[in-house]
Amino acid sequence: MPTSENGSPPVYREIAEELRGQIRSGRYADGDRLPGENTLMEHHGVARATARQALSVLINEGLAVAVRGSGIYVRQFRPLRRHGARRLSKDLWGNGRAIWQTDSDTRGYEVEGLVVDEVVPAEHVLRSLGLDPGNPAVRRSRRYLVEGRPVQSAVSYLSPLLWAGREDSPAAQRIRAPDSGPGGIYARLAELGHAPAHFTEEIRVRMPTPEEAEELALSPGTPVLEVARTALTSDHRPVEFNEITMDGSAYVLQYDFDA
Amino acid sequence: MPTSENGSPPVYREIAEELRGQIRSGRYADGDRLPGENTLMEHHGVARATARQALSVLINEGLAVAVRGSGIYVRQFRPLRRHGARRLSKDLWGNGRAIWQTDSDTRGYEVEGLVVDEVVPAEHVLRSLGLDPGNPAVRRSRRYLVEGRPVQSAVSYLSPLLWAGREDSPAAQRIRAPDSGPGGIYARLAELGHAPAHFTEEIRVRMPTPEEAEELALSPGTPVLEVARTALTSDHRPVEFNEITMDGSAYVLQYDFDA
C-alpha cells in the first residue's frame, strides 16, 4: 500500500477503508446510497479530490456503483447461486426441464437473442470436441437475463457428425432450431444415442473485453467468470462444448464432491 | 462501446483490438514485449495519448503488464490447473500427501508465513462451521508461492470442540502447530474420528482490496478468485472451513462430475 510522507496510508485510503467496513458490516446495505463527496469533505475535512478518490477505490473494487447524476450506491444485485453438479443431473434434463430452470433461485431467467448458425469454430473449441481443424459445428448463442439484467452469455458447439445420415430426424432438426424442445440439447443428444454422462467445467476469471462489458452491461471494476464446459458420453466421447461468460458480480458457483 | 463522431469505434479501441487479436493468435506470446508508444504512434499515425490509451485498455483487461522503465509485456505466468475433486481425494491425504502437492503441475508450491492462532471468527465462518456466535476457532493462515510468485493466501478454521477432552492427543497438538504433519489437517481430523467425506466449494470473483493486491503482488486489472470450502464428515457435520484468495490470473479451476 502506498504511504504518505509520515508513513501512514494516504487519507483517501483511510476513508475508503472506513466505508468498506461499513458496507461489510451492513451499516450500508445493498442498494443504499453512500455519502457523497460533499458529505465526505465535511465529515473528514478533506479536499474534493480526496473524497472523490476514496469513492473511486470502492467503485474500482466493484463494491459500489456510480449512478450518473444521482450518487454512489452499494452494489445491490443479489448473486445467483449456480450449483455445478446438481443442475446438470440427468434427472432434470431427462425429464424435460431446461438446465437454467434448475438454478436454485426463485428469480426467473429470460433467454434472449438465441441464434443458431454453422461455423468453423476456433482451434480450442475443435480440440475440446475432438474434431480436426477445419471441421464445421452448429453454434447456438444466447444471452440470459434475470430481472431484466443481462447476467450471462453462452455459446455452445455441436458437431454435425453426431447426426450424420439422420439429418431429418426430429432430434437433429431440433438441435439446429432456436427451440431445442423439452429438456433441451442434452435430451436431444440422448435421443440420438449420445446422452451426456460426464461433465468437465473449467473456470477462469479476467476483466471483460469492451464488447463483453457492453453485452453484459457491466459496471467498471466488474470481472467476468468464464466457464468452459465439455459434455461427454459414458464412453468419454465429447459431444458438446459450451463457453459461458458471466457477470462476475452476479454469481456464486457451487461445487459439491466427495473425498 | 463509445463511438467517435462518425460512428466508428475510437482509434485507440481499434489499436487495442488489433493488439488483442495478435496476443490471442500467438503473434505476441506470453512474456513478449508489445510495441511501445513510439512504435504505435509511427505505425498508426496517432498522438502519444492515443497510443497510451490503447495500451491502457490491454493492461486494464489484464492481458498486458507494464514493467516500469522497460515497456508493456504480454502477461507471462502460465495458469496453474487446480482440480477441485481429484486434489481432495482421500487416497491422497489418507496416504500422507499434502493437498497442495497434488495440484497437477510440475512447478512446486512453497508455503510461506504459516501462522496458527485462536480467534472468534466472523459470523459467516461460524455459520459454516455450525458454531454459535462468540465461539472460538483455531485459525491457520498461510500464503502459497509458485516460482517465487505469491499465487494464493488461505485461512482455515477448526473448532476446538473437535478435540475437547483430548487436547493433549498428538492429532490435536498437530492441528495447533505450524507443521500439521503427514497428510495435513485432514489426516489429523481422521485420527480424531472426524474424517472429511464431503466437500462444498463456493467460488466468487471480485476486484482485490488494496491489502490483497499487495499481499498477492497483483498487477492492475487482476481480479481475485475466492474459494470458500467446507469439509464435512460422512454424517454431514462441518469440520473445517477454508477461505482461499487466489490471484485470478494464475489459476484455472477444474471440476468434473457426472450427469
Short mmCIF file of C-alpha atoms in Angstrom, two decimals:
data_model
loop_
_atom_site.label_atom_id
_atom_site.label_comp_id
_atom_site.label_asym_id
_atom_site.label_seq_id
_atom_site.Cartn_x
_atom_site.Cartn_y
_atom_site.Cartn_z
CA MET A 1 0.00 0.00 0.00
CA PRO A 2 1.36 3.48 -0.81
CA THR A 3 2.02 5.58 2.26
CA SER A 4 2.09 9.33 2.78
CA GLU A 5 5.21 11.13 3.97
CA ASN A 6 4.70 10.26 7.62
CA GLY A 7 4.41 6.54 6.79
CA SER A 8 0.65 6.16 7.36
CA PRO A 9 -1.73 5.26 4.47
CA PRO A 10 -2.94 8.27 2.44
CA VAL A 11 -6.16 9.82 3.72
CA TYR A 12 -8.29 8.68 0.75
CA ARG A 13 -7.35 5.08 1.55
CA GLU A 14 -8.38 5.53 5.17
CA ILE A 15 -11.74 6.95 4.13
CA ALA A 16 -12.23 4.10 1.63
CA GLU A 17 -11.34 1.58 4.35
CA GLU A 18 -13.92 3.11 6.71
CA LEU A 19 -16.65 2.98 4.04
CA ARG A 20 -15.63 -0.58 3.10
CA GLY A 21 -16.01 -1.65 6.71
CA GLN A 22 -19.44 -0.04 6.89
CA ILE A 23 -20.55 -1.88 3.74
CA ARG A 24 -19.23 -5.22 5.03
CA SER A 25 -20.90 -4.72 8.43
CA GLY A 26 -24.23 -3.91 6.80
CA ARG A 27 -24.29 -0.29 8.04
CA TYR A 28 -24.79 0.45 4.33
CA ALA A 29 -26.90 -2.33 2.83
CA ASP A 30 -27.10 -3.43 -0.82
CA GLY A 31 -28.56 -0.64 -2.91
CA ASP A 32 -28.02 2.04 -0.23
CA ARG A 33 -26.64 5.38 -1.27
CA LEU A 34 -23.17 6.11 0.12
CA PRO A 35 -22.19 9.54 1.49
CA GLY A 36 -21.37 11.88 -1.40
CA GLU A 37 -18.27 13.99 -1.99
CA ASN A 38 -19.68 16.96 -0.06
CA THR A 39 -20.51 14.84 2.99
CA LEU A 40 -17.09 13.19 2.99
CA MET A 41 -15.36 16.58 2.59
CA GLU A 42 -17.23 18.00 5.55
CA HIS A 43 -17.00 14.90 7.74
CA HIS A 44 -13.29 14.23 7.17
CA GLY A 45 -12.11 17.78 6.47
CA VAL A 46 -10.60 16.83 3.10
CA ALA A 47 -10.49 18.30 -0.40
CA ARG A 48 -12.99 17.24 -3.06
CA ALA A 49 -10.28 15.36 -4.98
CA THR A 50 -9.55 13.24 -1.88
CA ALA A 51 -13.23 12.45 -1.32
CA ARG A 52 -13.60 11.52 -4.98
CA GLN A 53 -10.51 9.29 -4.84
CA ALA A 54 -11.91 7.45 -1.82
CA LEU A 55 -15.17 6.70 -3.64
CA SER A 56 -13.23 5.63 -6.76
CA VAL A 57 -11.45 2.96 -4.73
CA LEU A 58 -14.80 1.36 -3.84
CA ILE A 59 -16.05 1.59 -7.43
CA ASN A 60 -12.86 0.01 -8.77
CA GLU A 61 -13.20 -2.80 -6.24
CA GLY A 62 -16.73 -3.44 -7.50
CA LEU A 63 -18.27 -2.70 -4.09
CA ALA A 64 -20.06 0.44 -5.26
CA VAL A 65 -21.65 1.69 -8.46
CA ALA A 66 -21.93 5.28 -9.67
CA VAL A 67 -25.36 6.30 -10.95
CA ARG A 68 -24.99 9.33 -13.16
CA GLY A 69 -26.50 12.49 -11.69
CA SER A 70 -27.61 10.66 -8.57
CA GLY A 71 -24.74 9.37 -6.47
CA ILE A 72 -22.71 6.32 -5.47
CA TYR A 73 -24.61 3.23 -4.35
CA VAL A 74 -23.70 -0.09 -2.74
CA ARG A 75 -23.98 -2.77 -5.39
CA GLN A 76 -27.40 -4.27 -4.98
CA PHE A 77 -27.90 -7.30 -7.17
CA ARG A 78 -28.03 -10.41 -5.01
CA PRO A 79 -25.79 -13.09 -6.58
CA LEU A 80 -27.32 -16.10 -8.31
CA ARG A 81 -26.26 -19.45 -6.93
CA ARG A 82 -25.25 -21.82 -9.71
CA HIS A 83 -24.90 -25.38 -8.50
CA GLY A 84 -22.39 -27.12 -10.80
CA ALA A 85 -23.36 -30.76 -10.46
CA ARG A 86 -26.99 -30.68 -9.37
CA ARG A 87 -28.13 -28.53 -12.28
CA LEU A 88 -26.72 -30.98 -14.84
CA SER A 89 -28.25 -34.05 -13.21
CA LYS A 90 -29.85 -36.40 -15.73
CA ASP A 91 -32.96 -36.47 -13.54
CA LEU A 92 -33.65 -32.91 -14.65
CA TRP A 93 -32.96 -32.69 -18.37
CA GLY A 94 -34.04 -36.33 -18.73
CA ASN A 95 -37.46 -35.18 -17.53
CA GLY A 96 -37.86 -32.28 -19.91
CA ARG A 97 -36.60 -29.39 -17.76
CA ALA A 98 -34.22 -26.77 -19.09
CA ILE A 99 -30.88 -26.60 -17.25
CA TRP A 100 -31.19 -22.92 -16.46
CA GLN A 101 -34.57 -23.58 -14.84
CA THR A 102 -32.77 -25.63 -12.18
CA ASP A 103 -30.53 -22.88 -10.79
CA SER A 104 -31.63 -22.63 -7.19
CA ASP A 105 -33.21 -19.23 -7.29
CA THR A 106 -36.77 -18.03 -7.33
CA ARG A 107 -35.96 -15.31 -9.83
CA GLY A 108 -36.71 -16.42 -13.38
CA TYR A 109 -34.21 -16.47 -16.22
CA GLU A 110 -35.20 -14.97 -19.53
CA VAL A 111 -33.44 -16.20 -22.70
CA GLU A 112 -32.72 -13.54 -25.27
CA GLY A 113 -31.47 -13.39 -28.82
CA LEU A 114 -30.96 -17.09 -29.45
CA VAL A 115 -29.12 -17.51 -32.75
CA VAL A 116 -28.26 -20.84 -34.37
CA ASP A 117 -25.75 -20.99 -37.19
CA GLU A 118 -22.97 -23.18 -38.58
CA VAL A 119 -19.33 -22.07 -38.31
CA VAL A 120 -15.79 -23.39 -38.35
CA PRO A 121 -15.01 -22.89 -34.65
CA ALA A 122 -11.76 -21.69 -33.08
CA GLU A 123 -9.00 -24.21 -32.55
CA HIS A 124 -9.60 -24.69 -28.79
CA VAL A 125 -13.28 -25.45 -29.47
CA LEU A 126 -12.41 -28.04 -32.13
CA ARG A 127 -9.88 -29.58 -29.75
CA SER A 128 -12.47 -29.80 -26.96
CA LEU A 129 -14.90 -31.52 -29.35
CA GLY A 130 -12.19 -33.89 -30.61
CA LEU A 131 -12.57 -32.54 -34.17
CA ASP A 132 -9.86 -31.97 -36.77
CA PRO A 133 -9.05 -28.40 -37.90
CA GLY A 134 -11.48 -27.01 -40.49
CA ASN A 135 -14.48 -29.06 -39.29
CA PRO A 136 -17.78 -27.21 -39.03
CA ALA A 137 -20.01 -27.12 -35.95
CA VAL A 138 -23.51 -25.96 -35.14
CA ARG A 139 -23.23 -22.91 -32.88
CA ARG A 140 -26.02 -21.86 -30.51
CA SER A 141 -25.59 -18.37 -28.99
CA ARG A 142 -27.84 -16.69 -26.43
CA ARG A 143 -27.93 -14.31 -23.52
CA TYR A 144 -29.66 -14.86 -20.17
CA LEU A 145 -31.37 -12.09 -18.21
CA VAL A 146 -32.58 -12.03 -14.60
CA GLU A 147 -34.90 -9.24 -13.50
CA GLY A 148 -34.22 -7.59 -16.86
CA ARG A 149 -30.48 -7.55 -16.23
CA PRO A 150 -28.11 -9.48 -18.53
CA VAL A 151 -26.16 -11.96 -16.35
CA GLN A 152 -24.50 -14.33 -18.81
CA SER A 153 -23.97 -15.13 -22.45
CA ALA A 154 -23.42 -18.68 -23.63
CA VAL A 155 -22.21 -20.14 -26.91
CA SER A 156 -22.41 -23.90 -27.39
CA TYR A 157 -21.00 -26.01 -30.20
CA LEU A 158 -22.06 -29.43 -31.53
CA SER A 159 -20.62 -31.43 -34.40
CA PRO A 160 -22.98 -32.36 -37.30
CA LEU A 161 -21.19 -35.75 -37.29
CA LEU A 162 -23.42 -36.59 -34.29
CA TRP A 163 -26.45 -36.85 -36.61
CA ALA A 164 -24.75 -37.83 -39.89
CA GLY A 165 -27.21 -39.82 -42.04
CA ARG A 166 -30.05 -38.76 -39.71
CA GLU A 167 -30.22 -35.07 -40.65
CA ASP A 168 -34.02 -35.21 -40.93
CA SER A 169 -34.66 -36.88 -37.56
CA PRO A 170 -36.70 -34.72 -35.14
CA ALA A 171 -33.77 -34.58 -32.68
CA ALA A 172 -31.27 -33.41 -35.33
CA GLN A 173 -33.71 -30.79 -36.57
CA ARG A 174 -34.40 -29.51 -33.06
CA ILE A 175 -30.65 -29.10 -32.37
CA ARG A 176 -30.48 -26.79 -35.40
CA ALA A 177 -33.63 -24.84 -34.43
CA PRO A 178 -33.88 -21.96 -31.92
CA ASP A 179 -36.29 -24.00 -29.76
CA SER A 180 -34.43 -27.21 -28.87
CA GLY A 181 -37.55 -28.75 -27.25
CA PRO A 182 -38.27 -30.19 -23.76
CA GLY A 183 -35.10 -30.96 -21.79
CA GLY A 184 -33.05 -29.01 -24.34
CA ILE A 185 -29.97 -30.10 -26.25
CA TYR A 186 -28.95 -32.82 -23.78
CA ALA A 187 -32.33 -34.57 -24.16
CA ARG A 188 -31.92 -34.38 -27.97
CA LEU A 189 -28.38 -35.79 -27.75
CA ALA A 190 -29.78 -38.68 -25.66
CA GLU A 191 -32.39 -39.36 -28.41
CA LEU A 192 -29.55 -39.55 -30.94
CA GLY A 193 -27.68 -42.10 -28.77
CA HIS A 194 -25.18 -39.59 -27.36
CA ALA A 195 -26.53 -39.00 -23.84
CA PRO A 196 -24.14 -36.87 -21.74
CA ALA A 197 -22.84 -38.85 -18.76
CA HIS A 198 -19.86 -36.77 -17.59
CA PHE A 199 -19.11 -33.06 -17.49
CA THR A 200 -15.91 -31.08 -17.10
CA GLU A 201 -16.12 -27.41 -16.20
CA GLU A 202 -13.08 -25.13 -16.36
CA ILE A 203 -13.35 -21.76 -14.63
CA ARG A 204 -11.24 -18.74 -15.49
CA VAL A 205 -11.58 -15.15 -14.44
CA ARG A 206 -10.47 -11.93 -16.16
CA MET A 207 -11.54 -8.40 -16.91
CA PRO A 208 -14.09 -8.13 -19.73
CA THR A 209 -13.33 -7.00 -23.26
CA PRO A 210 -15.15 -3.76 -24.24
CA GLU A 211 -17.64 -5.86 -26.22
CA GLU A 212 -18.40 -8.11 -23.22
CA ALA A 213 -18.73 -5.11 -20.91
CA GLU A 214 -21.32 -3.75 -23.32
CA GLU A 215 -23.19 -7.05 -23.87
CA LEU A 216 -23.47 -7.76 -20.14
CA ALA A 217 -23.89 -4.07 -19.15
CA LEU A 218 -21.03 -4.38 -16.65
CA SER A 219 -20.10 -1.52 -14.33
CA PRO A 220 -16.41 -0.60 -14.10
CA GLY A 221 -14.49 -2.87 -11.74
CA THR A 222 -16.53 -5.96 -12.64
CA PRO A 223 -14.60 -9.05 -13.78
CA VAL A 224 -16.17 -11.86 -15.82
CA LEU A 225 -16.23 -15.56 -14.99
CA GLU A 226 -15.60 -17.83 -17.96
CA VAL A 227 -16.97 -21.35 -17.61
CA ALA A 228 -15.93 -23.75 -20.38
CA ARG A 229 -18.00 -26.93 -20.15
CA THR A 230 -17.46 -30.14 -22.08
CA ALA A 231 -20.24 -32.77 -22.08
CA LEU A 232 -19.01 -36.35 -22.56
CA THR A 233 -20.82 -39.64 -23.17
CA SER A 234 -20.42 -42.67 -20.87
CA ASP A 235 -17.53 -43.82 -23.12
CA HIS A 236 -15.98 -40.35 -22.77
CA ARG A 237 -16.66 -39.02 -26.27
CA PRO A 238 -17.07 -35.19 -26.18
CA VAL A 239 -20.49 -34.26 -27.63
CA GLU A 240 -20.93 -30.60 -26.72
CA PHE A 241 -18.69 -27.68 -25.79
CA ASN A 242 -20.20 -24.62 -24.13
CA GLU A 243 -18.46 -21.30 -23.44
CA ILE A 244 -20.29 -19.28 -20.81
CA THR A 245 -19.33 -15.71 -19.91
CA MET A 246 -20.86 -14.49 -16.66
CA ASP A 247 -21.11 -11.16 -14.94
CA GLY A 248 -18.72 -11.95 -12.09
CA SER A 249 -20.72 -9.87 -9.61
CA ALA A 250 -23.93 -11.80 -10.35
CA TYR A 251 -22.86 -15.33 -9.48
CA VAL A 252 -21.72 -17.70 -6.76
CA LEU A 253 -20.63 -21.02 -8.29
CA GLN A 254 -21.06 -24.04 -6.05
CA TYR A 255 -19.49 -27.48 -6.49
CA ASP A 256 -20.06 -30.42 -4.14
CA PHE A 257 -17.92 -33.56 -4.24
CA ASP A 258 -16.76 -36.45 -2.09
CA ALA A 259 -13.38 -37.17 -0.55
CA MET B 1 -18.79 0.76 -26.94
CA PRO B 2 -18.26 4.51 -27.25
CA THR B 3 -18.04 5.68 -30.83
CA SER B 4 -16.34 8.66 -32.41
CA GLU B 5 -18.31 11.29 -34.30
CA ASN B 6 -18.56 9.29 -37.50
CA GLY B 7 -20.00 6.27 -35.65
CA SER B 8 -16.91 4.02 -35.79
CA PRO B 9 -15.06 2.99 -32.60
CA PRO B 10 -12.42 5.48 -31.42
CA VAL B 11 -8.95 4.88 -32.85
CA TYR B 12 -7.44 3.76 -29.51
CA ARG B 13 -10.03 0.98 -29.34
CA GLU B 14 -9.17 -0.16 -32.86
CA ILE B 15 -5.47 -0.29 -31.99
CA ALA B 16 -6.23 -2.19 -28.77
CA GLU B 17 -8.40 -4.63 -30.71
CA GLU B 18 -5.58 -5.26 -33.20
CA LEU B 19 -3.07 -5.92 -30.39
CA ARG B 20 -5.60 -8.10 -28.57
CA GLY B 21 -6.04 -10.22 -31.71
CA GLN B 22 -2.27 -10.54 -32.06
CA ILE B 23 -1.97 -11.71 -28.45
CA ARG B 24 -4.82 -14.21 -28.85
CA SER B 25 -3.35 -15.57 -32.10
CA GLY B 26 0.09 -16.02 -30.52
CA ARG B 27 1.77 -13.39 -32.71
CA TYR B 28 2.82 -11.97 -29.33
CA ALA B 29 3.43 -14.84 -26.93
CA ASP B 30 3.34 -14.84 -23.12
CA GLY B 31 6.10 -12.60 -21.81
CA ASP B 32 6.72 -10.88 -25.16
CA ARG B 33 7.19 -7.15 -25.21
CA LEU B 34 4.41 -5.29 -27.01
CA PRO B 35 5.09 -2.36 -29.36
CA GLY B 36 5.70 0.79 -27.32
CA GLU B 37 4.03 4.19 -27.59
CA ASN B 38 6.55 5.43 -30.15
CA THR B 39 6.07 2.42 -32.40
CA LEU B 40 2.29 2.68 -32.22
CA MET B 41 2.41 6.44 -32.92
CA GLU B 42 4.52 5.88 -36.01
CA HIS B 43 2.70 2.79 -37.25
CA HIS B 44 -0.84 4.17 -36.81
CA GLY B 45 -0.11 7.89 -37.24
CA VAL B 46 -1.67 8.77 -33.88
CA ALA B 47 -0.81 11.05 -30.95
CA ARG B 48 1.05 9.74 -27.91
CA ALA B 49 -2.11 10.00 -25.76
CA THR B 50 -3.96 7.71 -28.18
CA ALA B 51 -1.15 5.13 -28.21
CA ARG B 52 -1.02 5.22 -24.40
CA GLN B 53 -4.79 4.80 -24.18
CA ALA B 54 -4.67 1.75 -26.44
CA LEU B 55 -2.05 0.08 -24.22
CA SER B 56 -4.05 1.01 -21.09
CA VAL B 57 -7.03 -0.94 -22.43
CA LEU B 58 -4.92 -4.13 -22.56
CA ILE B 59 -3.48 -3.51 -19.09
CA ASN B 60 -6.93 -2.93 -17.61
CA GLU B 61 -8.15 -6.14 -19.22
CA GLY B 62 -5.29 -7.99 -17.57
CA LEU B 63 -3.80 -9.08 -20.92
CA ALA B 64 -0.65 -6.98 -20.53
CA VAL B 65 1.55 -5.79 -17.70
CA ALA B 66 3.59 -2.59 -17.52
CA VAL B 67 7.17 -3.01 -16.30
CA ARG B 68 8.45 0.33 -15.06
CA GLY B 69 11.19 1.80 -17.24
CA SER B 70 11.08 -1.15 -19.63
CA GLY B 71 7.80 -1.44 -21.51
CA ILE B 72 4.50 -3.29 -21.78
CA TYR B 73 4.60 -7.08 -21.83
CA VAL B 74 2.11 -9.87 -22.51
CA ARG B 75 1.26 -11.49 -19.20
CA GLN B 76 3.52 -14.46 -18.92
CA PHE B 77 2.65 -16.61 -15.96
CA ARG B 78 1.13 -19.88 -17.18
CA PRO B 79 -2.02 -20.57 -15.12
CA LEU B 80 -1.99 -23.33 -12.52
CA ARG B 81 -4.62 -26.01 -13.01
CA ARG B 82 -6.46 -26.72 -9.76
CA HIS B 83 -8.56 -29.86 -9.98
CA GLY B 84 -11.44 -29.48 -7.47
CA ALA B 85 -12.33 -33.07 -6.72
CA ARG B 86 -9.18 -35.05 -7.52
CA ARG B 87 -6.95 -32.98 -5.23
CA LEU B 88 -9.18 -33.64 -2.21
CA SER B 89 -9.42 -37.40 -2.79
CA LYS B 90 -8.96 -39.39 0.39
CA ASP B 91 -6.41 -41.55 -1.47
CA LEU B 92 -4.03 -38.60 -1.33
CA TRP B 93 -4.29 -37.04 2.13
CA GLY B 94 -5.06 -40.51 3.56
CA ASN B 95 -1.58 -41.51 2.36
CA GLY B 96 0.29 -38.62 3.88
CA ARG B 97 0.44 -36.21 0.94
CA ALA B 98 -0.31 -32.52 1.32
CA ILE B 99 -3.25 -31.30 -0.76
CA TRP B 100 -1.30 -28.60 -2.48
CA GLN B 101 1.24 -31.21 -3.61
CA THR B 102 -1.48 -32.81 -5.73
CA ASP B 103 -2.23 -29.84 -7.98
CA SER B 104 -1.41 -31.13 -11.43
CA ASP B 105 1.61 -29.03 -12.14
CA THR B 106 5.30 -29.74 -12.18
CA ARG B 107 6.09 -26.39 -10.58
CA GLY B 108 6.45 -26.68 -6.85
CA TYR B 109 4.44 -24.75 -4.29
CA GLU B 110 6.23 -23.06 -1.45
CA VAL B 111 4.32 -22.36 1.77
CA GLU B 112 5.15 -19.08 3.45
CA GLY B 113 4.33 -17.36 6.69
CA LEU B 114 2.19 -20.04 8.31
CA VAL B 115 0.59 -18.59 11.42
CA VAL B 116 -1.64 -20.51 13.85
CA ASP B 117 -3.73 -18.64 16.41
CA GLU B 118 -7.10 -18.77 18.11
CA VAL B 119 -9.79 -16.19 17.29
CA VAL B 120 -13.52 -15.59 17.42
CA PRO B 121 -14.20 -15.82 13.69
CA ALA B 122 -16.58 -13.69 11.60
CA GLU B 123 -20.24 -14.65 11.58
CA HIS B 124 -20.21 -16.36 8.15
CA VAL B 125 -17.30 -18.56 9.28
CA LEU B 126 -19.12 -19.60 12.48
CA ARG B 127 -22.25 -20.31 10.42
CA SER B 128 -20.26 -22.50 8.01
CA LEU B 129 -18.80 -24.44 10.96
CA GLY B 130 -22.21 -24.77 12.62
CA LEU B 131 -20.99 -22.85 15.68
CA ASP B 132 -22.92 -20.36 17.81
CA PRO B 133 -21.83 -16.69 17.86
CA GLY B 134 -18.87 -15.99 20.14
CA ASN B 135 -17.31 -19.44 19.81
CA PRO B 136 -13.54 -19.54 19.28
CA ALA B 137 -11.76 -21.37 16.47
CA VAL B 138 -8.19 -22.29 15.62
CA ARG B 139 -7.14 -20.25 12.61
CA ARG B 140 -4.36 -21.36 10.25
CA SER B 141 -3.18 -18.68 7.80
CA ARG B 142 -0.56 -19.03 5.07
CA ARG B 143 0.46 -17.92 1.62
CA TYR B 144 1.47 -20.13 -1.32
CA LEU B 145 4.15 -19.20 -3.83
CA VAL B 146 5.00 -20.73 -7.21
CA GLU B 147 8.29 -19.80 -8.86
CA GLY B 148 8.71 -17.18 -6.15
CA ARG B 149 5.42 -15.52 -7.05
CA PRO B 150 2.58 -15.37 -4.49
CA VAL B 151 -0.46 -17.10 -6.04
CA GLN B 152 -2.88 -17.59 -3.16
CA SER B 153 -3.49 -16.99 0.51
CA ALA B 154 -5.58 -19.38 2.57
CA VAL B 155 -7.11 -19.11 6.03
CA SER B 156 -8.71 -22.20 7.54
CA TYR B 157 -10.76 -22.51 10.73
CA LEU B 158 -11.36 -25.51 13.02
CA SER B 159 -13.40 -25.69 16.22
CA PRO B 160 -11.60 -26.80 19.42
CA LEU B 161 -14.78 -28.78 20.21
CA LEU B 162 -13.43 -31.38 17.74
CA TRP B 163 -10.74 -32.37 20.25
CA ALA B 164 -12.49 -31.50 23.55
CA GLY B 165 -11.13 -33.71 26.35
CA ARG B 166 -8.28 -34.82 24.03
CA GLU B 167 -6.31 -31.57 23.94
CA ASP B 168 -3.05 -33.43 24.51
CA SER B 169 -3.50 -36.06 21.80
CA PRO B 170 -0.85 -35.88 19.05
CA ALA B 171 -3.51 -35.06 16.43
CA ALA B 172 -4.96 -32.17 18.45
CA GLN B 173 -1.47 -30.81 19.11
CA ARG B 174 -0.52 -31.03 15.45
CA ILE B 175 -3.63 -29.09 14.39
CA ARG B 176 -2.47 -26.24 16.65
CA ALA B 177 1.15 -26.38 15.40
CA PRO B 178 2.57 -24.80 12.23
CA ASP B 179 3.56 -28.25 10.90
CA SER B 180 0.34 -30.28 10.80
CA GLY B 181 2.22 -33.48 9.90
CA PRO B 182 1.93 -36.01 7.02
CA GLY B 183 -1.36 -35.71 5.11
CA GLY B 184 -2.03 -32.40 6.83
CA ILE B 185 -5.13 -31.28 8.73
CA TYR B 186 -7.48 -33.77 7.04
CA ALA B 187 -5.35 -36.73 8.14
CA ARG B 188 -5.36 -35.33 11.72
CA LEU B 189 -9.15 -34.87 11.61
CA ALA B 190 -9.45 -38.52 10.52
CA GLU B 191 -7.31 -39.58 13.53
CA LEU B 192 -9.71 -37.69 15.79
CA GLY B 193 -12.70 -39.53 14.26
CA HIS B 194 -13.80 -36.63 12.05
CA ALA B 195 -12.56 -37.74 8.61
CA PRO B 196 -13.78 -35.42 5.84
CA ALA B 197 -16.07 -37.28 3.44
CA HIS B 198 -17.75 -34.44 1.51
CA PHE B 199 -16.64 -31.02 0.34
CA THR B 200 -18.53 -27.95 -0.83
CA GLU B 201 -16.66 -25.23 -2.68
CA GLU B 202 -18.22 -21.84 -3.38
CA ILE B 203 -16.49 -19.64 -5.93
CA ARG B 204 -16.81 -15.88 -6.11
CA VAL B 205 -14.89 -13.32 -8.09
CA ARG B 206 -14.20 -9.65 -7.39
CA MET B 207 -11.52 -6.99 -7.58
CA PRO B 208 -8.95 -7.21 -4.76
CA THR B 209 -8.83 -4.92 -1.76
CA PRO B 210 -5.62 -2.82 -1.60
CA GLU B 211 -4.30 -5.22 1.08
CA GLU B 212 -4.91 -8.29 -1.12
CA ALA B 213 -3.36 -6.58 -4.14
CA GLU B 214 -0.28 -6.02 -2.03
CA GLU B 215 -0.18 -9.49 -0.43
CA LEU B 216 -0.53 -11.27 -3.80
CA ALA B 217 1.53 -8.67 -5.73
CA LEU B 218 -1.31 -8.26 -8.25
CA SER B 219 -0.92 -6.07 -11.33
CA PRO B 220 -3.73 -3.61 -12.08
CA GLY B 221 -6.67 -5.24 -13.87
CA THR B 222 -6.29 -8.54 -11.99
CA PRO B 223 -9.37 -9.87 -10.18
CA VAL B 224 -9.19 -12.39 -7.32
CA LEU B 225 -10.97 -15.74 -7.09
CA GLU B 226 -12.40 -16.51 -3.67
CA VAL B 227 -12.91 -20.20 -2.93
CA ALA B 228 -14.79 -20.94 0.31
CA ARG B 229 -14.50 -24.64 1.11
CA THR B 230 -16.38 -26.53 3.81
CA ALA B 231 -15.21 -30.05 4.74
CA LEU B 232 -17.97 -32.31 6.07
CA THR B 233 -17.91 -35.75 7.71
CA SER B 234 -19.87 -38.72 6.31
CA ASP B 235 -22.80 -37.68 8.55
CA HIS B 236 -22.52 -34.14 7.15
CA ARG B 237 -21.05 -32.38 10.18
CA PRO B 238 -18.87 -29.42 9.09
CA VAL B 239 -15.32 -29.87 10.48
CA GLU B 240 -13.25 -27.27 8.63
CA PHE B 241 -13.88 -24.02 6.78
CA ASN B 242 -11.22 -22.65 4.45
CA GLU B 243 -11.20 -19.25 2.74
CA ILE B 244 -8.81 -19.17 -0.19
CA THR B 245 -8.00 -15.98 -2.11
CA MET B 246 -6.31 -16.60 -5.45
CA ASP B 247 -4.60 -14.42 -7.99
CA GLY B 248 -7.29 -14.73 -10.69
CA SER B 249 -4.71 -14.63 -13.49
CA ALA B 250 -2.77 -17.56 -12.01
CA TYR B 251 -5.46 -20.25 -11.94
CA VAL B 252 -7.77 -22.42 -13.99
CA LEU B 253 -10.21 -24.23 -11.68
CA GLN B 254 -11.45 -27.59 -12.96
CA TYR B 255 -14.43 -29.58 -11.71
CA ASP B 256 -15.51 -32.95 -13.12
CA PHE B 257 -18.86 -34.53 -12.31
CA ASP B 258 -21.43 -36.97 -13.65
CA ALA B 259 -24.86 -36.38 -15.16
#
